[in-house]
Amino acid sequence: MNRNVLISGASIAGPALAYWLGRHGFNPTVVELAPALRGGGQAVDFRGDTHLTVLERMGLLPELRAMQTGGSPMTFVDEGGRTLLHLPAEFAGGAIEVLRGDLARLLYERGLDHTEYLFGDSITGLTETSSGVRVDFRHAASREFDLVIGADGLHSNVRRLAFGPEEDYVSHLGYYAATWRLANERGWERGSVGYNTPGRLASVGADHRDPARAGAFFVFAGPELSYDRHDPEQQKRLIADAFSGLGWEVPRLLDSLRRAPELYFDSISRADVDTWSRGRVCLVGDAACGATIGGMGTGTAMVAAYVLAGELARAGGDHRAAFARYEDRLRKYAKGCQTGGDRTGKFLAPGTATGLRFRNGLLSKPVFLNWMLRLGEKVSSDVALPDYAAEPRRPNPGPGVSGDVVTFPV
């Protein structure tokens, strides 16, 4: 009953859910707009007992510990490069920090033997029938699935098709963030060095893998902007305008931005959905309760994938019962983790000079810093995880992969 499940999104939540569904005897298919598995990306972290329990039950802890970055210390400096505040690696890196691309590849490989992947495609229509959901694709022929899961992030396509327009669920939190890679000509070290003016942060740090490369990370305050999310040149102009006239290393970093072949740019926002399921369609991860940065989204996505698959197995595929129990168990927990993202922009780029001095002074106190670290661990562990105790099933013969797949070396 309800064994054929379509998942939209092949970043973190999607492949994690596919892995657990396959272990419970379901037949997952993952559709991903990108032509191949996405590499790269920022570092992501796990902290607290709940995150580590899911990773342990998935058998991932040894490999993740082998590939962890060691954390990302953060240093804030003035225009002359003098240190104003230094935060240790564990402040941002939690118990385990890895690169997002490494985690995505590992999850993909773990579930590949029982998961079909459709790369370079996307869902264009969802029609619920008496027995399932008819799914129309941009390229592939229409198919019917028993269930459809949106694991496609803050700007979820599934949520838009099944629940309504994005503006009904996603709130702008007053900031924008951008990242890109550049040559490490200045010899930047691991971690990040950042320079603030009110409402703006420009930071840079060495690549975790290749010290000859570096990554820039910019944050700026601003009202909700109208721009083309698929036009990087327009986004580069927005960033350059926001940081025009600043000193320190900003002119050099903006010059590298003009030549950067890839750019991540998005608002710092949050998603709030009144109910995570409608009929045979359900949301998981950032699509349901996400925050762009600072909301423990990766750990929450892994926990949500574990619980959703487990509840579907426990209910024998009865989606009504499973979806209700999944949301009842996780909504409070996910919302608690998400609230950290509300403060991210204000923490990274306080809007006033007084706010900058207050942040630097407060976080320079070891007592307050340790309290924040303990609070993060408490919030990330504030849920009881059932042990669904499903024995690993003999994998089905791999249904195959559509589109090009890139395998990244460890």
mmCIF file of C-alpha atoms in Angstrom:
data_model
loop_
_atom_site.group_PDB
_atom_site.id
_atom_site.type_symbol
_atom_site.label_atom_id
_atom_site.label_comp_id
_atom_site.label_asym_id
_atom_site.label_seq_id
_atom_site.Cartn_x
_atom_site.Cartn_y
_atom_site.Cartn_z
ATOM 1 C CA MET A 1 0.000 0.000 0.000
ATOM 2 C CA ASN A 2 1.385 3.407 -1.047
ATOM 3 C CA ARG A 3 4.821 1.995 -1.837
ATOM 4 C CA ASN A 4 5.746 4.173 -4.842
ATOM 5 C CA VAL A 5 6.909 7.562 -3.598
ATOM 6 C CA LEU A 6 8.131 10.514 -5.668
ATOM 7 C CA ILE A 7 10.509 12.915 -3.907
ATOM 8 C CA SER A 8 11.287 16.325 -5.377
ATOM 9 C CA GLY A 9 14.808 17.513 -4.560
ATOM 10 C CA ALA A 10 18.214 15.787 -4.424
ATOM 11 C CA SER A 11 20.097 17.973 -1.949
ATOM 12 C CA ILE A 12 19.938 16.646 1.639
ATOM 13 C CA ALA A 13 16.357 15.880 2.724
ATOM 14 C CA GLY A 14 15.480 14.103 -0.534
ATOM 15 C CA PRO A 15 18.293 11.529 -0.653
ATOM 16 C CA ALA A 16 18.048 10.985 3.135
ATOM 17 C CA LEU A 17 14.329 10.251 2.827
ATOM 18 C CA ALA A 18 14.939 7.971 -0.169
ATOM 19 C CA TYR A 19 17.473 5.995 1.862
ATOM 20 C CA TRP A 20 15.095 5.413 4.778
ATOM 21 C CA LEU A 21 12.111 4.650 2.529
ATOM 22 C CA GLY A 22 14.183 2.051 0.710
ATOM 23 C CA ARG A 23 15.198 0.427 4.004
ATOM 24 C CA HIS A 24 11.520 0.170 4.920
ATOM 25 C CA GLY A 25 10.608 -1.506 1.607
ATOM 26 C CA PHE A 26 9.225 1.481 -0.310
ATOM 27 C CA ASN A 27 10.137 2.339 -3.894
ATOM 28 C CA PRO A 28 11.420 5.946 -3.964
ATOM 29 C CA THR A 29 12.029 8.049 -7.059
ATOM 30 C CA VAL A 30 13.867 11.378 -6.772
ATOM 31 C CA VAL A 31 13.466 14.136 -9.364
ATOM 32 C CA GLU A 32 16.040 16.936 -9.441
ATOM 33 C CA LEU A 33 16.123 20.046 -11.602
ATOM 34 C CA ALA A 34 19.940 20.118 -11.767
ATOM 35 C CA PRO A 35 21.503 17.986 -14.506
ATOM 36 C CA ALA A 36 23.652 16.115 -11.984
ATOM 37 C CA LEU A 37 24.276 15.782 -8.288
ATOM 38 C CA ARG A 38 25.301 19.193 -6.969
ATOM 39 C CA GLY A 39 28.776 19.488 -5.499
ATOM 40 C CA GLY A 40 30.339 22.306 -3.544
ATOM 41 C CA GLY A 41 28.395 24.519 -1.225
ATOM 42 C CA GLN A 42 29.008 25.844 2.258
ATOM 43 C CA ALA A 43 29.842 23.786 5.313
ATOM 44 C CA VAL A 44 26.894 22.291 7.218
ATOM 45 C CA ASP A 45 26.912 21.063 10.785
ATOM 46 C CA PHE A 46 25.307 18.654 13.212
ATOM 47 C CA ARG A 47 25.031 19.200 16.953
ATOM 48 C CA GLY A 48 23.309 17.524 19.876
ATOM 49 C CA ASP A 49 22.171 13.968 20.613
ATOM 50 C CA THR A 50 19.221 13.922 18.190
ATOM 51 C CA HIS A 51 21.310 14.768 15.121
ATOM 52 C CA LEU A 52 24.016 12.297 16.084
ATOM 53 C CA THR A 53 21.486 9.531 16.808
ATOM 54 C CA VAL A 54 20.042 9.757 13.295
ATOM 55 C CA LEU A 55 23.524 9.748 11.761
ATOM 56 C CA GLU A 56 24.485 6.741 13.877
ATOM 57 C CA ARG A 57 21.355 4.791 12.914
ATOM 58 C CA MET A 58 22.115 5.593 9.297
ATOM 59 C CA GLY A 59 25.665 4.272 9.714
ATOM 60 C CA LEU A 60 27.175 7.570 8.576
ATOM 61 C CA LEU A 61 29.141 8.702 11.622
ATOM 62 C CA PRO A 62 32.517 7.081 10.761
ATOM 63 C CA GLU A 63 32.538 8.476 7.222
ATOM 64 C CA LEU A 64 31.361 11.933 8.258
ATOM 65 C CA ARG A 65 33.989 12.109 10.983
ATOM 66 C CA ALA A 66 36.623 11.151 8.428
ATOM 67 C CA MET A 67 35.586 13.957 6.065
ATOM 68 C CA GLN A 68 34.730 16.653 8.626
ATOM 69 C CA THR A 69 36.255 20.085 8.178
ATOM 70 C CA GLY A 70 37.287 20.527 11.799
ATOM 71 C CA GLY A 71 34.964 23.497 12.183
ATOM 72 C CA SER A 72 35.086 27.069 10.950
ATOM 73 C CA PRO A 73 36.417 29.693 13.357
ATOM 74 C CA MET A 74 35.128 33.225 12.741
ATOM 75 C CA THR A 75 37.121 36.409 13.232
ATOM 76 C CA PHE A 76 35.685 39.915 12.889
ATOM 77 C CA VAL A 77 38.127 42.740 12.174
ATOM 78 C CA ASP A 78 38.111 46.503 11.709
ATOM 79 C CA GLU A 79 39.060 48.261 8.471
ATOM 80 C CA GLY A 80 42.744 48.019 9.349
ATOM 81 C CA GLY A 81 42.544 44.263 9.962
ATOM 82 C CA ARG A 82 42.721 44.403 13.766
ATOM 83 C CA THR A 83 40.723 41.674 15.532
ATOM 84 C CA LEU A 84 37.525 42.800 17.242
ATOM 85 C CA LEU A 85 35.994 39.388 17.984
ATOM 86 C CA HIS A 86 37.109 35.772 17.550
ATOM 87 C CA LEU A 87 34.689 32.848 17.743
ATOM 88 C CA PRO A 88 36.045 29.271 18.037
ATOM 89 C CA ALA A 89 35.419 26.556 15.472
ATOM 90 C CA GLU A 90 32.722 24.838 17.550
ATOM 91 C CA PHE A 91 30.559 27.975 17.599
ATOM 92 C CA ALA A 92 29.543 27.499 13.963
ATOM 93 C CA GLY A 93 30.713 23.924 13.416
ATOM 94 C CA GLY A 94 28.852 22.010 16.127
ATOM 95 C CA ALA A 95 29.863 18.418 16.853
ATOM 96 C CA ILE A 96 30.493 17.564 13.198
ATOM 97 C CA GLU A 97 30.922 19.952 10.279
ATOM 98 C CA VAL A 98 31.194 18.736 6.670
ATOM 99 C CA LEU A 99 30.838 20.284 3.247
ATOM 100 C CA ARG A 100 27.295 20.177 1.930
ATOM 101 C CA GLY A 101 28.417 18.557 -1.322
ATOM 102 C CA ASP A 102 30.204 15.744 0.528
ATOM 103 C CA LEU A 103 27.106 15.004 2.600
ATOM 104 C CA ALA A 104 24.823 15.063 -0.455
ATOM 105 C CA ARG A 105 27.067 12.631 -2.331
ATOM 106 C CA LEU A 106 27.255 10.263 0.645
ATOM 107 C CA LEU A 107 23.465 10.221 1.067
ATOM 108 C CA TYR A 108 22.986 9.680 -2.664
ATOM 109 C CA GLU A 109 25.375 6.729 -2.719
ATOM 110 C CA ARG A 110 23.828 5.111 0.369
ATOM 111 C CA GLY A 111 20.365 4.981 -1.203
ATOM 112 C CA LEU A 112 21.227 4.458 -4.874
ATOM 113 C CA ASP A 113 20.611 0.706 -4.951
ATOM 114 C CA HIS A 114 16.900 1.177 -4.235
ATOM 115 C CA THR A 115 16.246 4.671 -5.624
ATOM 116 C CA GLU A 116 15.496 5.908 -9.133
ATOM 117 C CA TYR A 117 16.927 9.353 -9.898
ATOM 118 C CA LEU A 118 15.586 11.652 -12.611
ATOM 119 C CA PHE A 119 18.135 14.424 -13.100
ATOM 120 C CA GLY A 120 17.584 17.490 -15.261
ATOM 121 C CA ASP A 121 13.818 17.427 -14.804
ATOM 122 C CA SER A 122 11.124 18.986 -12.636
ATOM 123 C CA ILE A 123 7.457 18.625 -11.758
ATOM 124 C CA THR A 124 5.034 20.821 -13.699
ATOM 125 C CA GLY A 125 1.700 19.468 -12.457
ATOM 126 C CA LEU A 126 0.156 17.444 -9.618
ATOM 127 C CA THR A 127 -3.327 15.937 -9.865
ATOM 128 C CA GLU A 128 -4.611 13.755 -7.055
ATOM 129 C CA THR A 129 -6.665 10.763 -8.212
ATOM 130 C CA SER A 130 -8.617 8.123 -6.342
ATOM 131 C CA SER A 131 -5.529 5.921 -6.121
ATOM 132 C CA GLY A 132 -2.556 8.283 -6.168
ATOM 133 C CA VAL A 133 -1.095 11.438 -7.667
ATOM 134 C CA ARG A 134 -0.666 11.975 -11.392
ATOM 135 C CA VAL A 135 2.616 13.835 -11.907
ATOM 136 C CA ASP A 136 3.478 15.803 -15.026
ATOM 137 C CA PHE A 137 7.153 16.462 -15.704
ATOM 138 C CA ARG A 138 8.917 19.063 -17.800
ATOM 139 C CA HIS A 139 10.629 16.355 -19.873
ATOM 140 C CA ALA A 140 9.681 12.839 -18.756
ATOM 141 C CA ALA A 141 6.321 11.254 -19.513
ATOM 142 C CA SER A 142 3.569 11.699 -16.925
ATOM 143 C CA ARG A 143 3.407 9.011 -14.255
ATOM 144 C CA GLU A 144 1.263 8.165 -11.271
ATOM 145 C CA PHE A 145 2.759 7.756 -7.810
ATOM 146 C CA ASP A 146 1.137 6.764 -4.543
ATOM 147 C CA LEU A 147 2.654 9.726 -2.667
ATOM 148 C CA VAL A 148 4.618 12.880 -3.498
ATOM 149 C CA ILE A 149 7.072 14.494 -1.080
ATOM 150 C CA GLY A 150 8.435 18.020 -1.461
ATOM 151 C CA ALA A 151 12.058 18.026 -0.278
ATOM 152 C CA ASP A 152 12.949 20.903 -2.583
ATOM 153 C CA GLY A 153 13.916 23.642 -0.170
ATOM 154 C CA LEU A 154 12.728 27.063 0.838
ATOM 155 C CA HIS A 155 11.560 27.848 -2.712
ATOM 156 C CA SER A 156 9.742 24.504 -3.017
ATOM 157 C CA ASN A 157 8.121 23.751 -6.354
ATOM 158 C CA VAL A 158 5.942 21.029 -4.800
ATOM 159 C CA ARG A 159 4.678 23.441 -2.154
ATOM 160 C CA ARG A 160 3.787 25.977 -4.848
ATOM 161 C CA LEU A 161 1.875 23.402 -6.907
ATOM 162 C CA ALA A 162 0.064 21.672 -4.043
ATOM 163 C CA PHE A 163 -0.295 24.392 -1.378
ATOM 164 C CA GLY A 164 -0.194 27.744 -3.139
ATOM 165 C CA PRO A 165 2.170 30.582 -4.109
ATOM 166 C CA GLU A 166 5.450 31.076 -2.295
ATOM 167 C CA GLU A 167 4.491 34.481 -0.927
ATOM 168 C CA ASP A 168 1.811 32.795 1.202
ATOM 169 C CA TYR A 169 4.441 30.809 3.116
ATOM 170 C CA VAL A 170 7.873 32.455 2.861
ATOM 171 C CA SER A 171 8.736 35.594 4.858
ATOM 172 C CA HIS A 172 11.684 37.879 4.115
ATOM 173 C CA LEU A 173 13.756 38.515 7.253
ATOM 174 C CA GLY A 174 15.411 41.705 6.076
ATOM 175 C CA TYR A 175 18.767 40.423 4.785
ATOM 176 C CA TYR A 176 20.439 38.873 1.740
ATOM 177 C CA ALA A 177 23.399 36.485 1.596
ATOM 178 C CA ALA A 178 25.854 35.604 -1.175
ATOM 179 C CA THR A 179 28.757 33.175 -1.556
ATOM 180 C CA TRP A 180 31.259 32.554 -4.331
ATOM 181 C CA ARG A 181 34.724 31.066 -4.818
ATOM 182 C CA LEU A 182 37.928 32.883 -5.733
ATOM 183 C CA ALA A 183 41.682 32.375 -5.939
ATOM 184 C CA ASN A 184 43.344 32.590 -2.522
ATOM 185 C CA GLU A 185 45.950 35.124 -3.594
ATOM 186 C CA ARG A 186 46.070 36.742 -0.146
ATOM 187 C CA GLY A 187 46.848 33.527 1.725
ATOM 188 C CA TRP A 188 43.669 33.439 3.786
ATOM 189 C CA GLU A 189 43.573 30.706 6.423
ATOM 190 C CA ARG A 190 40.860 28.215 7.351
ATOM 191 C CA GLY A 191 37.727 29.704 8.828
ATOM 192 C CA SER A 192 36.599 33.200 7.950
ATOM 193 C CA VAL A 193 37.710 36.772 8.489
ATOM 194 C CA GLY A 194 34.920 39.321 8.278
ATOM 195 C CA TYR A 195 34.588 43.091 8.161
ATOM 196 C CA ASN A 196 31.394 44.847 9.222
ATOM 197 C CA THR A 197 29.764 48.179 8.720
ATOM 198 C CA PRO A 198 26.184 48.643 9.950
ATOM 199 C CA GLY A 199 23.949 46.259 8.026
ATOM 200 C CA ARG A 200 26.790 44.733 5.995
ATOM 201 C CA LEU A 201 29.296 41.886 6.364
ATOM 202 C CA ALA A 202 32.076 41.002 3.923
ATOM 203 C CA SER A 203 34.057 37.884 4.831
ATOM 204 C CA VAL A 204 36.509 35.473 3.244
ATOM 205 C CA GLY A 205 38.326 32.281 4.208
ATOM 206 C CA ALA A 206 40.431 29.508 2.682
ATOM 207 C CA ASP A 207 38.734 26.566 1.008
ATOM 208 C CA HIS A 208 38.515 23.556 3.328
ATOM 209 C CA ARG A 209 40.004 21.248 0.681
ATOM 210 C CA ASP A 210 42.188 23.442 -1.521
ATOM 211 C CA PRO A 211 44.193 26.172 0.237
ATOM 212 C CA ALA A 212 44.843 27.782 -3.169
ATOM 213 C CA ARG A 213 41.137 28.625 -3.300
ATOM 214 C CA ALA A 214 39.004 30.740 -0.986
ATOM 215 C CA GLY A 215 35.323 31.434 -0.433
ATOM 216 C CA ALA A 216 33.674 34.816 -0.005
ATOM 217 C CA PHE A 217 30.539 35.261 2.094
ATOM 218 C CA PHE A 218 28.635 38.564 2.039
ATOM 219 C CA VAL A 219 25.519 39.575 3.963
ATOM 220 C CA PHE A 220 23.612 42.843 3.677
ATOM 221 C CA ALA A 221 20.405 44.290 5.069
ATOM 222 C CA GLY A 222 17.699 45.387 2.680
ATOM 223 C CA PRO A 223 13.996 45.318 1.883
ATOM 224 C CA GLU A 224 12.571 42.539 -0.239
ATOM 225 C CA LEU A 225 13.989 42.934 -3.741
ATOM 226 C CA SER A 226 12.504 42.043 -7.094
ATOM 227 C CA TYR A 227 15.103 40.199 -9.166
ATOM 228 C CA ASP A 228 15.528 37.185 -11.427
ATOM 229 C CA ARG A 229 16.683 34.227 -9.319
ATOM 230 C CA HIS A 230 18.203 32.705 -12.481
ATOM 231 C CA ASP A 231 20.198 35.779 -13.558
ATOM 232 C CA PRO A 232 23.588 35.793 -11.753
ATOM 233 C CA GLU A 233 24.770 38.961 -13.516
ATOM 234 C CA GLN A 234 21.817 40.901 -12.118
ATOM 235 C CA GLN A 235 22.536 39.468 -8.669
ATOM 236 C CA LYS A 236 26.205 40.467 -8.919
ATOM 237 C CA ARG A 237 25.138 44.050 -9.604
ATOM 238 C CA LEU A 238 22.895 44.044 -6.538
ATOM 239 C CA ILE A 239 25.796 42.867 -4.362
ATOM 240 C CA ALA A 240 28.241 45.387 -5.850
ATOM 241 C CA ASP A 241 25.775 48.230 -5.269
ATOM 242 C CA ALA A 242 25.191 47.154 -1.646
ATOM 243 C CA PHE A 243 28.945 47.143 -0.857
ATOM 244 C CA SER A 244 30.028 50.096 -2.960
ATOM 245 C CA GLY A 245 32.493 52.416 -1.201
ATOM 246 C CA LEU A 246 33.577 50.023 1.569
ATOM 247 C CA GLY A 247 37.222 49.585 2.526
ATOM 248 C CA TRP A 248 39.230 46.658 3.926
ATOM 249 C CA GLU A 249 39.379 43.852 1.298
ATOM 250 C CA VAL A 250 35.935 44.602 -0.132
ATOM 251 C CA PRO A 251 37.061 46.119 -3.487
ATOM 252 C CA ARG A 252 39.324 43.108 -4.144
ATOM 253 C CA LEU A 253 36.523 40.667 -3.273
ATOM 254 C CA LEU A 254 34.013 42.501 -5.465
ATOM 255 C CA ASP A 255 36.512 42.317 -8.322
ATOM 256 C CA SER A 256 36.641 38.516 -7.872
ATOM 257 C CA LEU A 257 32.840 38.452 -7.877
ATOM 258 C CA ARG A 258 32.744 39.908 -11.388
ATOM 259 C CA ARG A 259 34.814 36.953 -12.635
ATOM 260 C CA ALA A 260 33.141 34.248 -10.520
ATOM 261 C CA PRO A 261 31.585 31.514 -12.704
ATOM 262 C CA GLU A 262 29.152 30.463 -9.960
ATOM 263 C CA LEU A 263 27.260 32.476 -7.370
ATOM 264 C CA TYR A 264 24.835 31.635 -4.584
ATOM 265 C CA PHE A 265 22.536 34.542 -3.786
ATOM 266 C CA ASP A 266 19.295 34.500 -1.835
ATOM 267 C CA SER A 267 17.297 36.349 0.756
ATOM 268 C CA ILE A 268 17.501 35.278 4.369
ATOM 269 C CA SER A 269 13.948 34.058 4.792
ATOM 270 C CA ARG A 270 11.833 31.486 6.604
ATOM 271 C CA ALA A 271 9.027 29.157 5.561
ATOM 272 C CA ASP A 272 5.935 28.682 7.724
ATOM 273 C CA VAL A 273 3.332 26.211 6.473
ATOM 274 C CA ASP A 274 0.175 25.743 8.510
ATOM 275 C CA THR A 275 -0.009 22.026 7.776
ATOM 276 C CA TRP A 276 2.776 19.993 6.219
ATOM 277 C CA SER A 277 0.543 17.719 4.131
ATOM 278 C CA ARG A 278 -2.408 17.945 1.788
ATOM 279 C CA GLY A 279 -3.914 14.690 0.674
ATOM 280 C CA ARG A 280 -1.143 12.524 -0.716
ATOM 281 C CA VAL A 281 1.411 15.335 -0.851
ATOM 282 C CA CYS A 282 3.733 16.111 2.082
ATOM 283 C CA LEU A 283 6.614 18.509 2.749
ATOM 284 C CA VAL A 284 9.898 17.764 4.486
ATOM 285 C CA GLY A 285 12.896 19.869 5.487
ATOM 286 C CA ASP A 286 13.131 23.523 4.476
ATOM 287 C CA ALA A 287 10.039 23.279 2.272
ATOM 288 C CA ALA A 288 7.944 22.777 5.405
ATOM 289 C CA CYS A 289 9.777 24.743 8.084
ATOM 290 C CA GLY A 290 13.007 26.186 6.796
ATOM 291 C CA ALA A 291 15.327 29.120 7.355
ATOM 292 C CA THR A 292 17.958 30.186 4.852
ATOM 293 C CA ILE A 293 20.871 30.303 7.321
ATOM 294 C CA GLY A 294 21.239 29.526 11.014
ATOM 295 C CA GLY A 295 18.083 27.469 11.522
ATOM 296 C CA MET A 296 19.827 24.074 11.830
ATOM 297 C CA GLY A 297 18.166 23.173 8.527
ATOM 298 C CA THR A 298 20.482 20.300 7.602
ATOM 299 C CA GLY A 299 20.124 18.508 10.917
ATOM 300 C CA THR A 300 16.369 19.089 10.980
ATOM 301 C CA ALA A 301 16.056 17.747 7.428
ATOM 302 C CA MET A 302 17.886 14.554 8.374
ATOM 303 C CA VAL A 303 15.708 14.076 11.449
ATOM 304 C CA ALA A 304 12.520 14.777 9.476
ATOM 305 C CA ALA A 305 13.466 12.287 6.757
ATOM 306 C CA TYR A 306 14.050 9.602 9.386
ATOM 307 C CA VAL A 307 10.736 10.237 11.134
ATOM 308 C CA LEU A 308 8.616 10.575 7.977
ATOM 309 C CA ALA A 309 9.901 7.305 6.536
ATOM 310 C CA GLY A 310 9.549 5.583 9.893
ATOM 311 C CA GLU A 311 5.959 6.720 10.370
ATOM 312 C CA LEU A 312 5.020 5.601 6.855
ATOM 313 C CA ALA A 313 6.483 2.174 7.631
ATOM 314 C CA ARG A 314 4.803 2.018 11.035
ATOM 315 C CA ALA A 315 1.448 2.893 9.438
ATOM 316 C CA GLY A 316 1.819 0.297 6.707
ATOM 317 C CA GLY A 317 1.831 3.052 4.094
ATOM 318 C CA ASP A 318 -1.365 4.709 5.392
ATOM 319 C CA HIS A 319 -0.393 8.258 4.483
ATOM 320 C CA ARG A 320 -3.149 9.959 6.491
ATOM 321 C CA ALA A 321 -2.015 8.417 9.768
ATOM 322 C CA ALA A 322 1.685 8.666 8.946
ATOM 323 C CA PHE A 323 1.632 12.300 7.840
ATOM 324 C CA ALA A 324 -0.324 13.325 10.930
ATOM 325 C CA ARG A 325 2.036 11.526 13.330
ATOM 326 C CA TYR A 326 5.103 12.860 11.518
ATOM 327 C CA GLU A 327 3.941 16.450 11.851
ATOM 328 C CA ASP A 328 2.683 16.007 15.418
ATOM 329 C CA ARG A 329 6.049 14.606 16.476
ATOM 330 C CA LEU A 330 8.261 17.162 14.730
ATOM 331 C CA ARG A 331 6.462 20.494 14.305
ATOM 332 C CA LYS A 332 7.413 21.959 17.700
ATOM 333 C CA TYR A 333 10.976 20.689 17.368
ATOM 334 C CA ALA A 334 11.429 22.048 13.838
ATOM 335 C CA LYS A 335 9.973 25.423 14.774
ATOM 336 C CA GLY A 336 12.335 25.649 17.740
ATOM 337 C CA CYS A 337 15.354 24.980 15.521
ATOM 338 C CA GLN A 338 14.066 27.359 12.861
ATOM 339 C CA THR A 339 13.929 30.357 15.191
ATOM 340 C CA GLY A 340 17.718 30.544 15.169
ATOM 341 C CA GLY A 341 17.496 31.707 11.573
ATOM 342 C CA ASP A 342 15.463 34.743 12.626
ATOM 343 C CA ARG A 343 18.551 36.142 14.348
ATOM 344 C CA THR A 344 21.172 35.216 11.751
ATOM 345 C CA GLY A 345 21.157 38.425 9.719
ATOM 346 C CA LYS A 346 21.143 40.623 12.821
ATOM 347 C CA PHE A 347 24.010 38.604 14.311
ATOM 348 C CA LEU A 348 26.198 38.653 11.186
ATOM 349 C CA ALA A 349 25.456 42.242 10.179
ATOM 350 C CA PRO A 350 23.872 44.297 12.993
ATOM 351 C CA GLY A 351 22.092 47.320 11.629
ATOM 352 C CA THR A 352 23.788 49.981 13.772
ATOM 353 C CA ALA A 353 27.242 50.800 15.081
ATOM 354 C CA THR A 354 25.882 50.322 18.612
ATOM 355 C CA GLY A 355 24.621 46.881 17.640
ATOM 356 C CA LEU A 356 28.042 45.920 16.295
ATOM 357 C CA ARG A 357 29.786 46.991 19.510
ATOM 358 C CA PHE A 358 27.201 45.145 21.611
ATOM 359 C CA ARG A 359 27.620 41.893 19.640
ATOM 360 C CA ASN A 360 31.407 42.024 19.791
ATOM 361 C CA GLY A 361 31.427 42.808 23.490
ATOM 362 C CA LEU A 362 28.878 40.196 24.495
ATOM 363 C CA LEU A 363 30.381 37.312 22.501
ATOM 364 C CA SER A 364 33.841 38.141 23.800
ATOM 365 C CA LYS A 365 32.666 36.915 27.219
ATOM 366 C CA PRO A 366 33.367 33.148 27.594
ATOM 367 C CA VAL A 367 30.384 32.666 29.921
ATOM 368 C CA PHE A 368 27.921 33.989 27.365
ATOM 369 C CA LEU A 369 29.564 32.130 24.486
ATOM 370 C CA ASN A 370 29.416 28.820 26.353
ATOM 371 C CA TRP A 371 25.763 29.461 27.226
ATOM 372 C CA MET A 372 24.963 29.945 23.534
ATOM 373 C CA LEU A 373 26.736 26.707 22.626
ATOM 374 C CA ARG A 374 24.807 24.763 25.273
ATOM 375 C CA LEU A 375 21.544 26.342 24.136
ATOM 376 C CA GLY A 376 22.157 25.250 20.550
ATOM 377 C CA GLU A 377 22.753 21.675 21.659
ATOM 378 C CA LYS A 378 19.609 21.700 23.800
ATOM 379 C CA VAL A 379 17.375 23.026 21.014
ATOM 380 C CA SER A 380 18.753 20.562 18.463
ATOM 381 C CA SER A 381 18.076 17.638 20.828
ATOM 382 C CA ASP A 382 14.626 18.643 22.051
ATOM 383 C CA VAL A 383 12.651 15.724 20.594
ATOM 384 C CA ALA A 384 12.253 12.034 21.398
ATOM 385 C CA LEU A 385 13.153 9.843 18.428
ATOM 386 C CA PRO A 386 11.403 6.481 18.108
ATOM 387 C CA ASP A 387 13.551 3.523 17.186
ATOM 388 C CA TYR A 388 11.550 2.239 14.249
ATOM 389 C CA ALA A 389 13.671 -0.915 14.449
ATOM 390 C CA ALA A 390 13.240 -1.866 10.807
ATOM 391 C CA GLU A 391 15.747 -4.471 9.768
ATOM 392 C CA PRO A 392 17.521 -3.524 6.549
ATOM 393 C CA ARG A 393 15.731 -5.256 3.694
ATOM 394 C CA ARG A 394 17.460 -6.934 0.811
ATOM 395 C CA PRO A 395 17.887 -4.121 -1.700
ATOM 396 C CA ASN A 396 15.742 -4.249 -4.784
ATOM 397 C CA PRO A 397 17.672 -4.347 -8.051
ATOM 398 C CA GLY A 398 18.606 -0.762 -8.780
ATOM 399 C CA PRO A 399 15.900 0.819 -10.924
ATOM 400 C CA GLY A 400 18.488 2.966 -12.672
ATOM 401 C CA VAL A 401 19.377 6.597 -13.064
ATOM 402 C CA SER A 402 18.121 8.993 -15.686
ATOM 403 C CA GLY A 403 20.400 11.834 -16.697
ATOM 404 C CA ASP A 404 24.071 12.359 -15.980
ATOM 405 C CA VAL A 405 25.407 11.577 -12.526
ATOM 406 C CA VAL A 406 28.659 12.964 -11.192
ATOM 407 C CA THR A 407 30.529 10.992 -8.540
ATOM 408 C CA PHE A 408 32.833 13.064 -6.341
ATOM 409 C CA PRO A 409 35.881 11.528 -4.687
ATOM 410 C CA VAL A 410 36.062 11.567 -0.914
#
